[in-house]
Short mmCIF file of C-alpha atoms in Angstrom, two decimals:
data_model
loop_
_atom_site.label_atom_id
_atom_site.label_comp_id
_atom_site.label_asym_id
_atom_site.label_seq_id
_atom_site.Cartn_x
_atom_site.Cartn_y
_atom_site.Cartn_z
CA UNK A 1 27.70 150.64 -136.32
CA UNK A 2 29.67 152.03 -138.99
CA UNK A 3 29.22 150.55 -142.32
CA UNK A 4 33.01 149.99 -142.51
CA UNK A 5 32.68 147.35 -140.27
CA UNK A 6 30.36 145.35 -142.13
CA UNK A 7 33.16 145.12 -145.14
CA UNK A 8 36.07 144.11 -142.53
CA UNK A 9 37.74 140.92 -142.78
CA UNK A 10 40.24 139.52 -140.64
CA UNK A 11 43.43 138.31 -142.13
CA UNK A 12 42.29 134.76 -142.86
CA UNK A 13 39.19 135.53 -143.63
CA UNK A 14 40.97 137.71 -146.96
CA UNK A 15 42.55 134.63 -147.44
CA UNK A 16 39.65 132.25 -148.02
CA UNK A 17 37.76 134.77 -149.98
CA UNK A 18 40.55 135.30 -151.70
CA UNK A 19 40.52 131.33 -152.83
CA UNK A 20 36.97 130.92 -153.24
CA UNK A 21 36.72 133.27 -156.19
CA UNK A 22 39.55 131.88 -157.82
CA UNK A 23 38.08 128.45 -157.79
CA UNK A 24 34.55 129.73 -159.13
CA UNK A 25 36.39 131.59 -162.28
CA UNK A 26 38.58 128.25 -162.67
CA UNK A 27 35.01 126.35 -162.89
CA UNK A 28 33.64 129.29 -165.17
CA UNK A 29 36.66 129.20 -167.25
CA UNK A 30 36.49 124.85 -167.81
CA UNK A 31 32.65 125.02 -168.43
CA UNK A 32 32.83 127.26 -171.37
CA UNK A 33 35.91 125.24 -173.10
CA UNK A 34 33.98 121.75 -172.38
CA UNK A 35 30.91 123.61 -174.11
CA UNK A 36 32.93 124.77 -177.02
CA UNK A 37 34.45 121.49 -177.66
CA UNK A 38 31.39 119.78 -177.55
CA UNK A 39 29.29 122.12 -179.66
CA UNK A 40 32.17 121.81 -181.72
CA UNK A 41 32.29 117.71 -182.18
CA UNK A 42 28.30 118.20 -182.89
CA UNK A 43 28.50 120.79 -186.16
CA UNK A 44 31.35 118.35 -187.44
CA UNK A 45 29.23 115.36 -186.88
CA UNK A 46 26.27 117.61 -188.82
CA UNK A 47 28.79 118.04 -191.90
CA UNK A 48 29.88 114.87 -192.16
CA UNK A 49 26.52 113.18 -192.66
CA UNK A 50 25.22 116.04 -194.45
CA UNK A 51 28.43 115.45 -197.32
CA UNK A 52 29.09 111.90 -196.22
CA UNK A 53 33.01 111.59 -195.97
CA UNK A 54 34.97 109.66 -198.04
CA UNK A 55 37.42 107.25 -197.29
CA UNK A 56 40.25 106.29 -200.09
CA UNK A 57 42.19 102.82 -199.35
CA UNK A 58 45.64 101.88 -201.18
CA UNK A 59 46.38 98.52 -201.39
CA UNK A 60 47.79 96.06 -203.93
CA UNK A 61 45.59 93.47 -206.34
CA UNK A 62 46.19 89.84 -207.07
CA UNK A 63 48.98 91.05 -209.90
CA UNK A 64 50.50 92.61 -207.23
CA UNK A 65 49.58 96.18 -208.89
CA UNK A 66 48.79 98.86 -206.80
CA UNK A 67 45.15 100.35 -206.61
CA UNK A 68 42.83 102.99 -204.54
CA UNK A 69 39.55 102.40 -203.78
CA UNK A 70 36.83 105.10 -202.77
CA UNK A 71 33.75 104.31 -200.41
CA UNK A 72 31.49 106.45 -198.44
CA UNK A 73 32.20 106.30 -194.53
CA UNK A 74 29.47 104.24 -192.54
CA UNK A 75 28.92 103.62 -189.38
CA UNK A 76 28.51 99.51 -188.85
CA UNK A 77 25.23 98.14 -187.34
CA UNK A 78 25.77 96.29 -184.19
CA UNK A 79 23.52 93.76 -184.80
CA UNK A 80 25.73 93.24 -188.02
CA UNK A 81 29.29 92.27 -186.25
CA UNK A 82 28.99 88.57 -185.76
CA UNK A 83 27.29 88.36 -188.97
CA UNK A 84 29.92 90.00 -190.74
CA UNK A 85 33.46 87.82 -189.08
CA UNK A 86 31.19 84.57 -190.10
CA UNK A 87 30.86 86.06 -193.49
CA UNK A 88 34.34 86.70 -193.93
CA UNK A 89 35.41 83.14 -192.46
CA UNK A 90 33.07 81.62 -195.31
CA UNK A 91 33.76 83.81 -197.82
CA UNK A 92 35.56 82.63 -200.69
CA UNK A 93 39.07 83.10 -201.88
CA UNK A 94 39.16 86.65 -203.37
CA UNK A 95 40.90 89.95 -203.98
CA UNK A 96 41.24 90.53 -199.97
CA UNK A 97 42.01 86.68 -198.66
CA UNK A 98 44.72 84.42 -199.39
CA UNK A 99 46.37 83.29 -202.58
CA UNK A 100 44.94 80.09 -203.28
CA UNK A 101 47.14 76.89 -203.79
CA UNK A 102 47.16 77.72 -207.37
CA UNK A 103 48.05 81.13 -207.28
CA UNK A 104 51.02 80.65 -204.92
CA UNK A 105 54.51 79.85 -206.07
CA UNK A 106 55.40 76.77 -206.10
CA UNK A 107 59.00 76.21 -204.81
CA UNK A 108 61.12 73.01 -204.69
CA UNK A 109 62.50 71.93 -201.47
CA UNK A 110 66.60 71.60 -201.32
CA UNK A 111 67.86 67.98 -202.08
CA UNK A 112 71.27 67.24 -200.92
CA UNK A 113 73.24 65.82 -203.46
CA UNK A 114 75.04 62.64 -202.76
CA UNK A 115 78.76 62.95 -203.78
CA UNK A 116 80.78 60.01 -205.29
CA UNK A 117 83.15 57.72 -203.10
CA UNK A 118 87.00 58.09 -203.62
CA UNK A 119 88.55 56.38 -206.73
CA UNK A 120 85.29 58.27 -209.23
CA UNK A 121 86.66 59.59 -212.21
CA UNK A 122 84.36 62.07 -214.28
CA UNK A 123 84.71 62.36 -217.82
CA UNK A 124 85.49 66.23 -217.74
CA UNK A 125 84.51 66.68 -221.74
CA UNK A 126 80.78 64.71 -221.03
CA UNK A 127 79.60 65.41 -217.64
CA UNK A 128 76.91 68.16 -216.88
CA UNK A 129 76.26 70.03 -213.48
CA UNK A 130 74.48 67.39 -212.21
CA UNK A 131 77.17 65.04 -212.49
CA UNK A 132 79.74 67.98 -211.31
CA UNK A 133 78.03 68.67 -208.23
CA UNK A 134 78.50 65.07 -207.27
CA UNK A 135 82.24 65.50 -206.99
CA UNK A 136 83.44 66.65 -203.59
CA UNK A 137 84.21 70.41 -203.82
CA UNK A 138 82.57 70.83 -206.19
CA UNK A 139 79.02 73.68 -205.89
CA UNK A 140 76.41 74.87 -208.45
CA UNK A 141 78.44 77.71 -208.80
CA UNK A 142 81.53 76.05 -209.89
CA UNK A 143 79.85 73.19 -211.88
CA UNK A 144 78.00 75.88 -213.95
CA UNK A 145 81.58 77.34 -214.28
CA UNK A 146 83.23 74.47 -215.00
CA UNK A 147 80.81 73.80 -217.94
CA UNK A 148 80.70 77.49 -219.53
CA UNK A 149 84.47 77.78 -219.99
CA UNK A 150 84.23 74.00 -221.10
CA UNK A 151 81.94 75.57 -224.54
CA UNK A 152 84.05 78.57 -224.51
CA UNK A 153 87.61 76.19 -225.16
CA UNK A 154 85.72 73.62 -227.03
CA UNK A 155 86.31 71.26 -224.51
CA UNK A 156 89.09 69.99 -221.80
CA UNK A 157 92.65 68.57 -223.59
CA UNK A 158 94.03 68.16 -220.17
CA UNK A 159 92.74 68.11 -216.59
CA UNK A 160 95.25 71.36 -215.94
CA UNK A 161 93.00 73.28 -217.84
CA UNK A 162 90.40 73.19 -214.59
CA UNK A 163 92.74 75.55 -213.23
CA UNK A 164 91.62 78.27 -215.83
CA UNK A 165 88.24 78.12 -214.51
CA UNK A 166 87.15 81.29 -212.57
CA UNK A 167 87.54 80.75 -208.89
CA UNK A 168 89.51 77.13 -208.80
CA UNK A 169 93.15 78.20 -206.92
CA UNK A 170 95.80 76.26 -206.67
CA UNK A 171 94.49 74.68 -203.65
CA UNK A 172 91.33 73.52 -205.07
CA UNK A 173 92.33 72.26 -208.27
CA UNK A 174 94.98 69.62 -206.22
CA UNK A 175 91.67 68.94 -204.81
CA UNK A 176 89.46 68.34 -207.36
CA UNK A 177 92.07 66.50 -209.93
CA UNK A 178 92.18 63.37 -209.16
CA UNK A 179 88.32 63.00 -210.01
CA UNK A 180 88.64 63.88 -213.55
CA UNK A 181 89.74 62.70 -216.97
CA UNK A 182 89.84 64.59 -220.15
CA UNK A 183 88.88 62.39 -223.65
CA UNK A 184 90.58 64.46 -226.06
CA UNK A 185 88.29 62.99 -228.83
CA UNK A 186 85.23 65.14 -227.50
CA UNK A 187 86.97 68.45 -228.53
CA UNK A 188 85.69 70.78 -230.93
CA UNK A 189 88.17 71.88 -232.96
CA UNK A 190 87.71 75.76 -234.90
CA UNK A 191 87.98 75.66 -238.88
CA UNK A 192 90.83 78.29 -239.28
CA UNK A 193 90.31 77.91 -243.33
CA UNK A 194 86.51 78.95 -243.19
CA UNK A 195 85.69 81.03 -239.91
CA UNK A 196 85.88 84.81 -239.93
CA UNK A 197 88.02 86.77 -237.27
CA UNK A 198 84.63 87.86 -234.92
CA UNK A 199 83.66 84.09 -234.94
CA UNK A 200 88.00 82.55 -233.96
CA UNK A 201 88.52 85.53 -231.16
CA UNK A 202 85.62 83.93 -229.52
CA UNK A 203 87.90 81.58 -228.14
CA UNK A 204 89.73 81.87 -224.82
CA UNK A 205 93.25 81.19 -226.31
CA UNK A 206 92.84 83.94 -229.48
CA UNK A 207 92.89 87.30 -228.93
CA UNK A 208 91.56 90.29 -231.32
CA UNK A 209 95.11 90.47 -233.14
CA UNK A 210 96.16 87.18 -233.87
CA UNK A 211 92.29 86.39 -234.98
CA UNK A 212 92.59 89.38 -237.27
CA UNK A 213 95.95 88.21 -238.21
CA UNK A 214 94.52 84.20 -239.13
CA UNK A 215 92.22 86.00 -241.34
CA UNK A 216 94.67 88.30 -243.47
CA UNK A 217 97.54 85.26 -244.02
CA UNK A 218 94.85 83.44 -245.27
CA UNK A 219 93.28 86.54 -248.07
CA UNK A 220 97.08 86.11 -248.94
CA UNK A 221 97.69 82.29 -249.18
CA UNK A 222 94.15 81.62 -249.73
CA UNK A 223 94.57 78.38 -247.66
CA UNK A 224 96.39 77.85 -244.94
CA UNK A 225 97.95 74.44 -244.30
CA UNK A 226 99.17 74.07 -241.07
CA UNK A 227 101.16 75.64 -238.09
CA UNK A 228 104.15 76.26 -240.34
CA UNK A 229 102.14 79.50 -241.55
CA UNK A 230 101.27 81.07 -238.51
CA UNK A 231 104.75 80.58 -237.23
CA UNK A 232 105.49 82.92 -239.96
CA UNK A 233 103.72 86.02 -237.71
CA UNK A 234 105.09 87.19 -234.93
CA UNK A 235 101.71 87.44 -233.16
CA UNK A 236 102.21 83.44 -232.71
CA UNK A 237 104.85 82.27 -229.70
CA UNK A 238 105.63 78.69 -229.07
CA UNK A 239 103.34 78.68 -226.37
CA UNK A 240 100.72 79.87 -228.04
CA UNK A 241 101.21 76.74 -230.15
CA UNK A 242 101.04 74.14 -227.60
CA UNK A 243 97.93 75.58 -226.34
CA UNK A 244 96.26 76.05 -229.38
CA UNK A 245 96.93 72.97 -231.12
CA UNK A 246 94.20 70.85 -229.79
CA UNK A 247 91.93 73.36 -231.27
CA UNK A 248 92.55 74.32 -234.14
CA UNK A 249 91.68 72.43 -237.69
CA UNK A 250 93.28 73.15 -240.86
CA UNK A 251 90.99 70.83 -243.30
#
């Protein structure tokens, strides 16, 4: 027998050679990586306890300022779990639980205000927001309006004037007139003879000029007696007169 023969293999013979070593250097090949990786998870494991890794935790304290915290990584005991939930449901209000009653802010719950029946009036000069938010149409908003142009004027001569309020068009002010009345005695009338220009263009009916002008006829007539003076500038219209009467004193 020639030795030849010992080394022939048929065609499917080849074949399943052929697949056999390929599956024992596949097996080879995933050995060493599954050695690697675990040789590798070991020396880190080594290191870590050796150095003891650090852990650093950002959160917020009870002032709501933000803070880090740094604590050495450890492994919990098992024995330690169901101690350690019923220590946290016992534990005291702290740093890590809830705001106690006392801590948390205390909000009050919406009221809806009850407005006033139909035939109401509302002293426009006296009433407050309270009072204003009682009057159908009438909001927070606009009653805190309503109230902050009412110092600006010195107070309401006419119930028109709610129409100068930020907001209140033509359709709302039909609306909301009827419920109002205006006492004319609650104004506050402006000293022309004694307050300085900064202190009269404060008001919404007096502009820069004709404050500055108030205050330089009255350096030359060192009093001023009534509207028959400023009539005598032109920075004065009729109109301006009829609106500004009401408010202004000449004592």
């Amino acid at each position: 027998m020639d030795w030849r023969d010992l080394l022939y293999f048929s065609k499917g013979e080849r074949r399943a050679l052929t697949l056999l070593l390929c599956l024992i250097t596949v097996s080879w090949i995933l050995l060493l990586q599954t050695d690697k990786k675990r040789m590798l998870i070991e020396a880190q494991t080594e290191n870590r306890q050796a150095s003891g890794e650090r852990q650093i935790i950002i959160g917020k304290d009870t002032s709501g300022q933000q803070t880090e915290s740094v604590g050495k990584e450890s492994e919990p005991h098992p024995n330690k779990t169901k101690n350690t939930l019923k220590k946290k449901s016992s534990t005291p209000a702290g740093n890590n639980s809830y705001p106690t009653s006392k801590k948390r802010k205390r909000y009050t719950p919406y009221t809806r205000t009850e407005k006033y029946t139909p035939g109401t009036l509302v002293e426009l000069n006296t009433a407050d927001t309270t009072i204003l938010k009682k009057v159908p149409g009438i909001g927070s908003a606009f009653a805190l309006r309503i109230v902050k142009y009412r110092e600006l004027l010195g107070g309401f001569y006419d119930v028109s004037q709610l129409a100068e309020v930020y907001g209140i068009d033509e359709e709302r002010y039909e609306a909301l007139a009827p419920w109002f009345i205006a006492d004319t005695l609650r104004i506050r009338r402006l000293e022309v003879n004694i307050l300085p220009a900064t202190a009269l263009r404060k008001h919404p009916y007096l502009d820069y000029r004709q404050a500055k002008a108030i205050e330089q006829l009255r350096k030359q007539k060192s009093r001023l007696s009534g509207w028959e003076n400023l009539q005598q500038i032109e920075e004065f219209t009729d109109t301006d007169k009829k609106r500004l009467t009401p408010y202004l004193s000449f004592k």
